[in-house]
XYZ file of C-alpha atoms in Angstrom:
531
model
C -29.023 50.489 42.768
C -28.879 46.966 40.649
C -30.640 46.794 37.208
C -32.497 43.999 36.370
C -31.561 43.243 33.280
C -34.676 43.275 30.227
C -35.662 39.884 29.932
C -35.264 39.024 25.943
C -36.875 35.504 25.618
C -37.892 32.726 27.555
C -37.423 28.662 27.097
C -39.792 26.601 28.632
C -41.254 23.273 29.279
C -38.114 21.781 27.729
C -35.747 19.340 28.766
C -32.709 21.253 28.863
C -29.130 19.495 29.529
C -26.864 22.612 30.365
C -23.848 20.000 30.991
C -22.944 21.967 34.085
C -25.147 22.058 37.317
C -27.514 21.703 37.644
C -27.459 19.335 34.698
C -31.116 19.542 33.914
C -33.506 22.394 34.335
C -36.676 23.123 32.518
C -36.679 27.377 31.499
C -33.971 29.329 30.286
C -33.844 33.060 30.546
C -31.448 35.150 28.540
C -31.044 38.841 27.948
C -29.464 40.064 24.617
C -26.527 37.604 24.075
C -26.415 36.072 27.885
C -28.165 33.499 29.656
C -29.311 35.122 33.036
C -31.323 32.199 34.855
C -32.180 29.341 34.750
C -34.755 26.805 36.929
C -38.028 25.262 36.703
C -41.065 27.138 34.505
C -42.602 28.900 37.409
C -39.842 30.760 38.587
C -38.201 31.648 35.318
C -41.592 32.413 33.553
C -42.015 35.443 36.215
C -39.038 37.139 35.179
C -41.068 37.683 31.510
C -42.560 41.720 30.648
C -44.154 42.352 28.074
C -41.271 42.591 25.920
C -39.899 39.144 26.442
C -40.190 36.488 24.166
C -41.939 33.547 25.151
C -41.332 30.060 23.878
C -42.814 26.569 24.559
C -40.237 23.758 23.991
C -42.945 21.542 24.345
C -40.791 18.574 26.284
C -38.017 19.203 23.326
C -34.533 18.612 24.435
C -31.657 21.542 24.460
C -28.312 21.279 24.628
C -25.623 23.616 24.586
C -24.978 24.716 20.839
C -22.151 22.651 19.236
C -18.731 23.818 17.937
C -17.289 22.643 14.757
C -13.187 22.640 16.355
C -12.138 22.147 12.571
C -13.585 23.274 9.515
C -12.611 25.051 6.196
C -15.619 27.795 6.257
C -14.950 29.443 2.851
C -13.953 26.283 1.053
C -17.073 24.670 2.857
C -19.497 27.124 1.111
C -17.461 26.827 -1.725
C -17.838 23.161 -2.339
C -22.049 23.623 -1.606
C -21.901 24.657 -5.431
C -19.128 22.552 -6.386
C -19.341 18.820 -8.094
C -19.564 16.194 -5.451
C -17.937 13.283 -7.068
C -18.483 11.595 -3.480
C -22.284 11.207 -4.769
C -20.827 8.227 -6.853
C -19.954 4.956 -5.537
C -17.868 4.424 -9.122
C -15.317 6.252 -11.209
C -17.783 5.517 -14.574
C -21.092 7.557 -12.920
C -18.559 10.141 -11.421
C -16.646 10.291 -15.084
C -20.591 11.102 -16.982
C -21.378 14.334 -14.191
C -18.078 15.334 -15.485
C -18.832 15.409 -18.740
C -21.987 16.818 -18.381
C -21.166 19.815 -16.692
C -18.369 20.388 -18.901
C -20.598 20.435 -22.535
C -21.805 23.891 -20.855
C -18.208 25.434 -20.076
C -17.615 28.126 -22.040
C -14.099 27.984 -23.758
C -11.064 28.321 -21.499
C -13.368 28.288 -18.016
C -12.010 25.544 -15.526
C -14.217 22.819 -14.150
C -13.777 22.336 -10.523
C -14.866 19.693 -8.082
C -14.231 17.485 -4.988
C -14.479 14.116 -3.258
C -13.453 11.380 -5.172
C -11.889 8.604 -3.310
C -9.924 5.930 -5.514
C -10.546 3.560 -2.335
C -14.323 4.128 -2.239
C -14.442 3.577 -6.184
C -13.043 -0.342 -5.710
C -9.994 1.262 -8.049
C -6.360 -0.625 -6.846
C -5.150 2.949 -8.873
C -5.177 6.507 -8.855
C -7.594 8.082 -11.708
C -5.740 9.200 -14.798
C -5.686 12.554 -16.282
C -6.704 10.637 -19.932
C -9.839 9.499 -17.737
C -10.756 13.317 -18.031
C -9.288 14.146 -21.480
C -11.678 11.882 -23.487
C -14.459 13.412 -22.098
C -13.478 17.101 -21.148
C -11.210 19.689 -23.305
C -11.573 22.981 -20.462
C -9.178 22.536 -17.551
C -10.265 20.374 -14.488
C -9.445 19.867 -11.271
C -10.938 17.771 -8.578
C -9.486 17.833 -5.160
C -9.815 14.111 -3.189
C -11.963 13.285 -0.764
C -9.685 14.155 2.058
C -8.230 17.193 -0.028
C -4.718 15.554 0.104
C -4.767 14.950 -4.056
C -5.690 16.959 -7.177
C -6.484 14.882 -9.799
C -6.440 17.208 -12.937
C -6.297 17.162 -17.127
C -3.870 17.597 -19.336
C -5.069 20.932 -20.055
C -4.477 21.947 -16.630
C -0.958 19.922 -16.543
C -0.307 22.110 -19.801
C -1.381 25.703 -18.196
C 0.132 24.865 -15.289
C 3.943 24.143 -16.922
C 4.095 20.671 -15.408
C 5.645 18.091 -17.688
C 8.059 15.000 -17.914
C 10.781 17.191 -16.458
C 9.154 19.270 -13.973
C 10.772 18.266 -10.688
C 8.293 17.431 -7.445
C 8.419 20.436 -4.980
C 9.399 19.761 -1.584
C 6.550 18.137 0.339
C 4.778 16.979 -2.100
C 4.673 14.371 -5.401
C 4.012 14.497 -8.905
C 2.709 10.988 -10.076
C 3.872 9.693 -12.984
C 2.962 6.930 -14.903
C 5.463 4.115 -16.593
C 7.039 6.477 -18.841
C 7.683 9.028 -16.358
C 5.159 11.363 -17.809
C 2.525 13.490 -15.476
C -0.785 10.970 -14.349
C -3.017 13.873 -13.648
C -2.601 13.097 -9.452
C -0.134 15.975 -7.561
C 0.271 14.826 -3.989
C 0.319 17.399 -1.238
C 2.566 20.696 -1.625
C 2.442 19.637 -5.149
C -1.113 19.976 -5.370
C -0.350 24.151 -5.189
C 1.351 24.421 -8.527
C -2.208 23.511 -10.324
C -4.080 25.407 -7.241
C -2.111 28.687 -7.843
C -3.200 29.093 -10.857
C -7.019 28.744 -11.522
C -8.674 31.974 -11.384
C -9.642 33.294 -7.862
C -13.457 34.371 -7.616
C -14.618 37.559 -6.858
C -14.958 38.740 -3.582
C -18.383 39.039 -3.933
C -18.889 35.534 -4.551
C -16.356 34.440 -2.196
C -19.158 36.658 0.492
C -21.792 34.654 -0.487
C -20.062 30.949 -0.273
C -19.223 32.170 3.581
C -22.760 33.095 4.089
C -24.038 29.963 2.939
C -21.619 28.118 5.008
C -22.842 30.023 7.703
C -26.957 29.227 6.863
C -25.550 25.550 6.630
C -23.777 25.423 10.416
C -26.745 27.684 11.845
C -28.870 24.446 10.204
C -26.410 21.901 12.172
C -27.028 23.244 15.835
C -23.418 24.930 14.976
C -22.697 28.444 16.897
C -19.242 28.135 16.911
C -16.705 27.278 14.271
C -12.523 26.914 14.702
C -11.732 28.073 10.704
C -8.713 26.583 9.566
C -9.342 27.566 5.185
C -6.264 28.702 3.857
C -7.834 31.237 0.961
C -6.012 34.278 0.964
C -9.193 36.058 1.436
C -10.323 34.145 4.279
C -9.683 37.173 7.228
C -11.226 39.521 5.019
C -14.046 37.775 4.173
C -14.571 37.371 8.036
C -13.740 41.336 8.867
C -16.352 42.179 6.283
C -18.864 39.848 7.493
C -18.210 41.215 11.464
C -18.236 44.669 10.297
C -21.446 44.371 8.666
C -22.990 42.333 11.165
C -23.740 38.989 8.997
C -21.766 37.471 11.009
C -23.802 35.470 13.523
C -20.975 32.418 13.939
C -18.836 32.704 16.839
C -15.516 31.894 14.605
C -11.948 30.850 15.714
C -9.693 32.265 12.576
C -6.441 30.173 12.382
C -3.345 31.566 11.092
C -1.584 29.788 8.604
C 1.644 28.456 7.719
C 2.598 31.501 4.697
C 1.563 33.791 7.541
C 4.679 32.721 10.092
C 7.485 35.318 9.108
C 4.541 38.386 9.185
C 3.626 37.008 12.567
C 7.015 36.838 13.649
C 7.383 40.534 13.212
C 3.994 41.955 13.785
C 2.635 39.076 16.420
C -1.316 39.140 17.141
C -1.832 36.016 19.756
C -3.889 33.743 19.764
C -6.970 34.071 21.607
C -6.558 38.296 20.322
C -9.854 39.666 19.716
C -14.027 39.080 21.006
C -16.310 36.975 19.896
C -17.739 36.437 16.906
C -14.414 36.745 15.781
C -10.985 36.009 17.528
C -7.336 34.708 16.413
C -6.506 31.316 16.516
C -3.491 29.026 16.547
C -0.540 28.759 13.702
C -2.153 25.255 11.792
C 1.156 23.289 10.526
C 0.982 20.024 8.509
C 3.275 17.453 9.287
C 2.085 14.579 7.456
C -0.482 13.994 4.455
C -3.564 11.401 4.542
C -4.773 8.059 4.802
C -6.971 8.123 1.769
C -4.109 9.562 -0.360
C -1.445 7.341 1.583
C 0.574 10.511 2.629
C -0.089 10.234 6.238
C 3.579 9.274 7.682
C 3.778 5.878 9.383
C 6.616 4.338 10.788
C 5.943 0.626 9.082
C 4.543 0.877 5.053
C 1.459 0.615 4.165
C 0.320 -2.735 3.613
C 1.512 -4.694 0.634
C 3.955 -1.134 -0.250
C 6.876 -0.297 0.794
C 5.377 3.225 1.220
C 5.684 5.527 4.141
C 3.680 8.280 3.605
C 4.794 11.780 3.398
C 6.287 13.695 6.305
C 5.757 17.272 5.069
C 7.708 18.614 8.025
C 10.581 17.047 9.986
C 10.428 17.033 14.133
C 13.206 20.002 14.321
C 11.247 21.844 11.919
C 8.343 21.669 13.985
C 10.130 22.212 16.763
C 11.510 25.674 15.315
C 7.963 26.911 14.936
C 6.503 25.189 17.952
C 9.404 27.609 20.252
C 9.115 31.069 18.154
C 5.360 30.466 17.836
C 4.939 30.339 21.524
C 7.825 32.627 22.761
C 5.199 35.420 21.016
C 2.099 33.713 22.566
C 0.888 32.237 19.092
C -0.535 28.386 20.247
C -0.271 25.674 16.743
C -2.637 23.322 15.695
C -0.657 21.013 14.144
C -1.954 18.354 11.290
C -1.044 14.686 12.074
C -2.884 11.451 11.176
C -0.190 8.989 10.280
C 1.610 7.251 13.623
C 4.823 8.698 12.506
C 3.414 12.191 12.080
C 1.612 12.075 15.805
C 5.389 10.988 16.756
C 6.517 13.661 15.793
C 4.497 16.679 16.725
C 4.435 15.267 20.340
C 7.689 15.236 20.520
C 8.189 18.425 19.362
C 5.481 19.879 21.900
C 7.447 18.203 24.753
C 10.858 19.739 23.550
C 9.293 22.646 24.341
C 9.681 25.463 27.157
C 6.051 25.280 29.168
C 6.894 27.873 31.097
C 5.226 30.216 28.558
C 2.241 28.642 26.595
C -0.580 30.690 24.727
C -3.864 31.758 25.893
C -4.695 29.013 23.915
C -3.750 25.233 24.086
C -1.737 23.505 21.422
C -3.295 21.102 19.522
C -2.642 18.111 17.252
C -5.596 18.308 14.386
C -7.072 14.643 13.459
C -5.094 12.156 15.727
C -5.964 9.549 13.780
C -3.477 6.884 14.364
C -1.394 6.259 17.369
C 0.981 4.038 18.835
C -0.054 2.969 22.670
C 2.936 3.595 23.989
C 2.468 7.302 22.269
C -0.701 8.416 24.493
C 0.562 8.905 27.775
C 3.756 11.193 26.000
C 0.481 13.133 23.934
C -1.031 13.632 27.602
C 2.600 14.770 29.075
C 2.648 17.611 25.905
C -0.331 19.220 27.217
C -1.905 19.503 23.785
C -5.702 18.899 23.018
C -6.495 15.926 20.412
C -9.027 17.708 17.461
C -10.583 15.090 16.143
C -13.059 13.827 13.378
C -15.782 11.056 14.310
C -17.188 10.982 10.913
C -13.989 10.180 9.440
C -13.859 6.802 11.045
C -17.132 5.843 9.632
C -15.627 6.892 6.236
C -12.103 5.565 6.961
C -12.984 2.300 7.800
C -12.885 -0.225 5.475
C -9.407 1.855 3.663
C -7.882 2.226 7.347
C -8.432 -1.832 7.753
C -6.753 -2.225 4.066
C -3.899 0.047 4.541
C -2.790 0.082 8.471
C -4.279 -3.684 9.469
C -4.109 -4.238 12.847
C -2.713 -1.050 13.782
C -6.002 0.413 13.617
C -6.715 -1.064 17.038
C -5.496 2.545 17.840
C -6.831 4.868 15.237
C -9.402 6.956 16.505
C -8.887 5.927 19.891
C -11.373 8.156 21.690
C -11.850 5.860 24.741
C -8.429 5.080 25.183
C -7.963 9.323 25.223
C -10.092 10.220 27.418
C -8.707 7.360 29.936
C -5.646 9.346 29.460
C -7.437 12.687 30.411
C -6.529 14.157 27.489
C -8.695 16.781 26.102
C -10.755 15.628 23.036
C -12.595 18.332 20.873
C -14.520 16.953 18.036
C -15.145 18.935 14.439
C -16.116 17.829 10.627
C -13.215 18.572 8.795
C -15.616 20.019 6.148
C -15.987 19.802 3.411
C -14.555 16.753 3.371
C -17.020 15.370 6.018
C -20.670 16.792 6.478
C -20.635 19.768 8.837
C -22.888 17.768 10.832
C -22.179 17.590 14.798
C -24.983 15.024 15.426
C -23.601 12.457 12.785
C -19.889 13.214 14.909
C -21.750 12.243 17.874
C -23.750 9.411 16.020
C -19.956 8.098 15.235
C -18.270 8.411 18.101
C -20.660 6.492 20.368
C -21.273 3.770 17.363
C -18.228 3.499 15.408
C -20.251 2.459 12.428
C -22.602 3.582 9.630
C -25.952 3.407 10.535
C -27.036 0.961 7.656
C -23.288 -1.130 8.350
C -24.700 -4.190 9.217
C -21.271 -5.319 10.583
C -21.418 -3.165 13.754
C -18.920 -1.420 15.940
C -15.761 -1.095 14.268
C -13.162 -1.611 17.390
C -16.129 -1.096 19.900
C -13.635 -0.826 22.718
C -13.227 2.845 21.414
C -16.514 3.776 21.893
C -17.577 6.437 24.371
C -21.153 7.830 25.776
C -23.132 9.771 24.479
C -22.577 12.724 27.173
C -18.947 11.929 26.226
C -19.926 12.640 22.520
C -21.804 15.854 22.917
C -18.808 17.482 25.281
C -16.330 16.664 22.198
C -18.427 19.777 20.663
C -19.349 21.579 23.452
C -17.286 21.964 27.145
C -14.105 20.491 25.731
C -14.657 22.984 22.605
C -14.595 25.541 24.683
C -11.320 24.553 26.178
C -9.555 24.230 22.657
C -11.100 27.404 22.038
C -10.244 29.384 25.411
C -13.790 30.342 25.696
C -14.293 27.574 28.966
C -15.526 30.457 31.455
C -18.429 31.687 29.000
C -19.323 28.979 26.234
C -20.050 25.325 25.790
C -22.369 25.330 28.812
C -25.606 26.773 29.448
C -25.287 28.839 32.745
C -25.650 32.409 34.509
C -23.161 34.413 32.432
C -22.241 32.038 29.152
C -22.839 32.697 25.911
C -26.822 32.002 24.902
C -25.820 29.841 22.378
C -28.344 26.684 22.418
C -29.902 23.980 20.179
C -33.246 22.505 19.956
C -33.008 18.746 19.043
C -36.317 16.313 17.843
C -35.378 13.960 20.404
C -33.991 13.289 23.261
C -30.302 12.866 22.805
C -29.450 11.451 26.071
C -32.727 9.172 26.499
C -33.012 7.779 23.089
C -31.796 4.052 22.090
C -28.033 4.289 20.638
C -29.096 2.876 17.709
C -31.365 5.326 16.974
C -28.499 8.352 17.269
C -28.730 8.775 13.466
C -33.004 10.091 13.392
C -32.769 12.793 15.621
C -32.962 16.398 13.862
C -32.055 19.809 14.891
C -35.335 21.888 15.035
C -33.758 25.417 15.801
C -30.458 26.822 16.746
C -30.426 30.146 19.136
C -27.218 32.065 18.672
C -26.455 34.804 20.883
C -29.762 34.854 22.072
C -31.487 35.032 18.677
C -33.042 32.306 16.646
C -30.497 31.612 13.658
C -32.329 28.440 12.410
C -35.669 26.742 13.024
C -37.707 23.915 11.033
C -40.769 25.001 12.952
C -42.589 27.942 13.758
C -42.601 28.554 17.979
């Protein structure tokens, strides 16, 4: 004999887009963490008892719940505490918060912060560690916008052992000023030698910045997040969180780089484990960023004879590209400059095929590419990760530093003509874990309020387009395509509840709609209203 499984809860009267087919129904049934049906009210409504949750969507729209493909989940719920030095458009407003804050440090504590951005401040400089010394005596650091620089005191330079002779390490810079003394900005791998030393939190508090990262995704429409932090804690934080059942994120854990010669030995593979919580890819940088002019280009930046920073060279990549997958561990490898994309998809098509992962390779951001690049990135096999919102914050630097090669940075259109897989993320914290403002990007190419429109509107793509960057193709990069990023018989009932509807709406209205509630694994995670 069959069971019929207990009915749990019941959508209705919505407009629900389950981008598979059919593509539009109007009820949703789903027992425990499945969907089980789906169809018009009448016929899913009679599959209620009196145990099943009823809810009227009232003509709302629901989509499949998004997936962030790449975000730093500790350092996310970190920085929700943190100084935000992106709240200032100038270095003199950012400079006062400082200051502020720091009158109530007790002696000796460090004062930590993120997201300045020289280029957004209209400075033709770096910031300057005596910028901090007039107004602050405790240690500070401040990672960059795109987390690529650490712009830090002299009391930090000083506990840190980093003076006129202190060599840069490998992969990274120490900027110096005219007389060859520390400026206060460390570059890249050189950013770790003021990182390593500022006292770790507890683990307690760690806990709590990973739950509020998780109250903040639930908030987004996010059910799904592909971690790539690199705190030492960040597995544990996750085991504990699984094991006590807070965690209600379906989360990707990458490995990363520090982990390679354990994994060599003791391989888990990627893909290893159920959701909530599974192994990811190896994540690799081979290049810095555009805001911090690391990213590796193969012409300077303009007006420099700068290249950017290659923080791995193609045989190196190469090396752990082939022992990586010989063990069935996929990489996610970091490259925004054209140089650095180069590079990794080169390395990827050195490569024996003949063996690849559960999961796909990947080439994080994707920023900047040369045409004649694309078809080789499609011949690799490996999924482009990329950012929508950073566009929208990239633009007016990219057009500044990179000119006319920008006619291929971000080129979703011109990817997806290719057929190669695009998943969209945030990046946070440097961007707002905020799917809908991805989406909002990728179809506009502009800030709402940017009266100058489209930037390289050639690049744009639909709206359904949009919405499968965090959904079906998600899925893909995450190896989860038979059960998530669709809303069918047998996936995961993982669904959001938007204001409007996404799919109807004017484009230029992208930016107003809301989520209203979030459904994760069948229960309600997030809602703005009361059903």
């Amino acid at each position: 004999m069959v069971l019929t499984p207990v009915v749990d809860l019941i959508l209705y009267n919505g407009r629900i887009y389950t981008m598979s087919r059919p593509s539009q129904v109007s009820a949703i049934a789903i027992a425990g963490s499945t969907i089980i049906a789906m169809g018009d009210d009448v016929s899913i409504c009679k599959l209620r008892s009196k145990k099943t949750r009823i809810i009227n969507l009232r003509g709302l729209t629901v989509l499949p719940a998004f997936t962030d493909c790449h975000v730093h989940l500790y350092s996310f719920g970190k920085s929700l505490s943190q100084i935000n030095l992106r709240n200032h458009a100038t270095l003199r407003t950012a400079l006062m918060e400082v200051k502020n804050r720091g009158e109530s440090l007790a002696k000796g504590q460090w004062l930590l912060g993120r997201g300045w951005d020289k280029n957004y401040w209209g400075l033709d400089r770096f910031p300057h560690k005596m910028d901090l010394d007039r107004i602050v005596r405790n240690p500070c650091a401040f990672n960059s916008h795109d987390g690529h620089a650490l712009w830090v005191n002299s009391s930090a330079l000083k506990l840190a052992g980093i003076d006129k002779n202190t060599q840069s390490p490998r992969g990274g810079i120490i900027n110096r000023d005219a007389n060859g003394d520390p400026s206060g900005i460390l570059l890249e791998e050189a950013i770790n030698l003021v990182q390593n030393i500022i006292p770790g939190e507890s683990f307690e508090a760690k806990m709590q910045a990973l739950m509020n990262a998780q109250d903040a995704a639930l908030k987004a429409g996010v059910t799904g997040v592909h971690d790539f932090d690199e705190d030492d804690d960040k597995l544990k934080l996750l085991q504990s969180a699984y094991s006590s059942g807070q965690l209600e994120l379906k989360v990707l854990c990458a490995y990363r780089r520090q982990d390679f010669d354990h994994l060599m030995r003791f391989p888990i593979i990627s893909g290893f484990g159920n959701p909530p919580l599974r192994m990811g890819p190896l994540k690799l940088y081979a290049d810095g960023a555009l805001g911090s002019q690391t990213a590796a280009l193969f012409k300077p930046y303009s007006g420099s004879t700068n290249l950017g920073v290659s923080t791995l060279t193609q045989n190196e990549l190469k090396y752990f590209i082939k022992h990586c997958e010989a063990v069935g561990i996929s990489c996610a490898i970091h490259a925004i400059g054209d140089r650095a994309n180069y590079d990794v998809i080169n390395a990827f098509l050195s490569s024996d095929r003949n063996h690849l992962p559960n999961l796909p390779r990947r080439i994080e951001h994707s920023q900047l590419l040369r045409v004649a690049d694309i078809p080789l990135l499609k011949r690799s096999g490996a999924v482009a990760s990329a950012q929508p919102s950073h566009l929208v914050a990239d633009r007016d630097t990219a057009d500044r530093q990179w000119g006319k090669r920008c006619r291929y940075a971000y080129p979703f259109k011109t990817l997806r003509y290719h057929e190669i897989p695009l998943c969209f993320g945030s990046d946070a914290p440097i961007e707002e874990l905020n799917p809908l403002k991805g989406i909002n990007a990728a179809v506009n190419r502009c800030h709402p309020d940017d009266e100058r429109g489209p930037w390289y509107p050639e690049e744009r793509i639909t709206v359904r387009q949009a919405i499968e960057g965090f959904t079906t193709n998600a899925a893909i990069a995450g190896g989860l395509a038979q059960i998530a990023g669709k809303l069918a018989p047998g996936y995961f009932a993982d669904l959001v509840i938007l204001s409007e509807n996404i799919l109807k709406i004017s484009k230029r209205e992208l930016h107003s709609i809301e989520v209203v509630a979030t459904i994760a694994s069948g229960r309600l995670g997030y809602s703005q209203i009361r059903f």
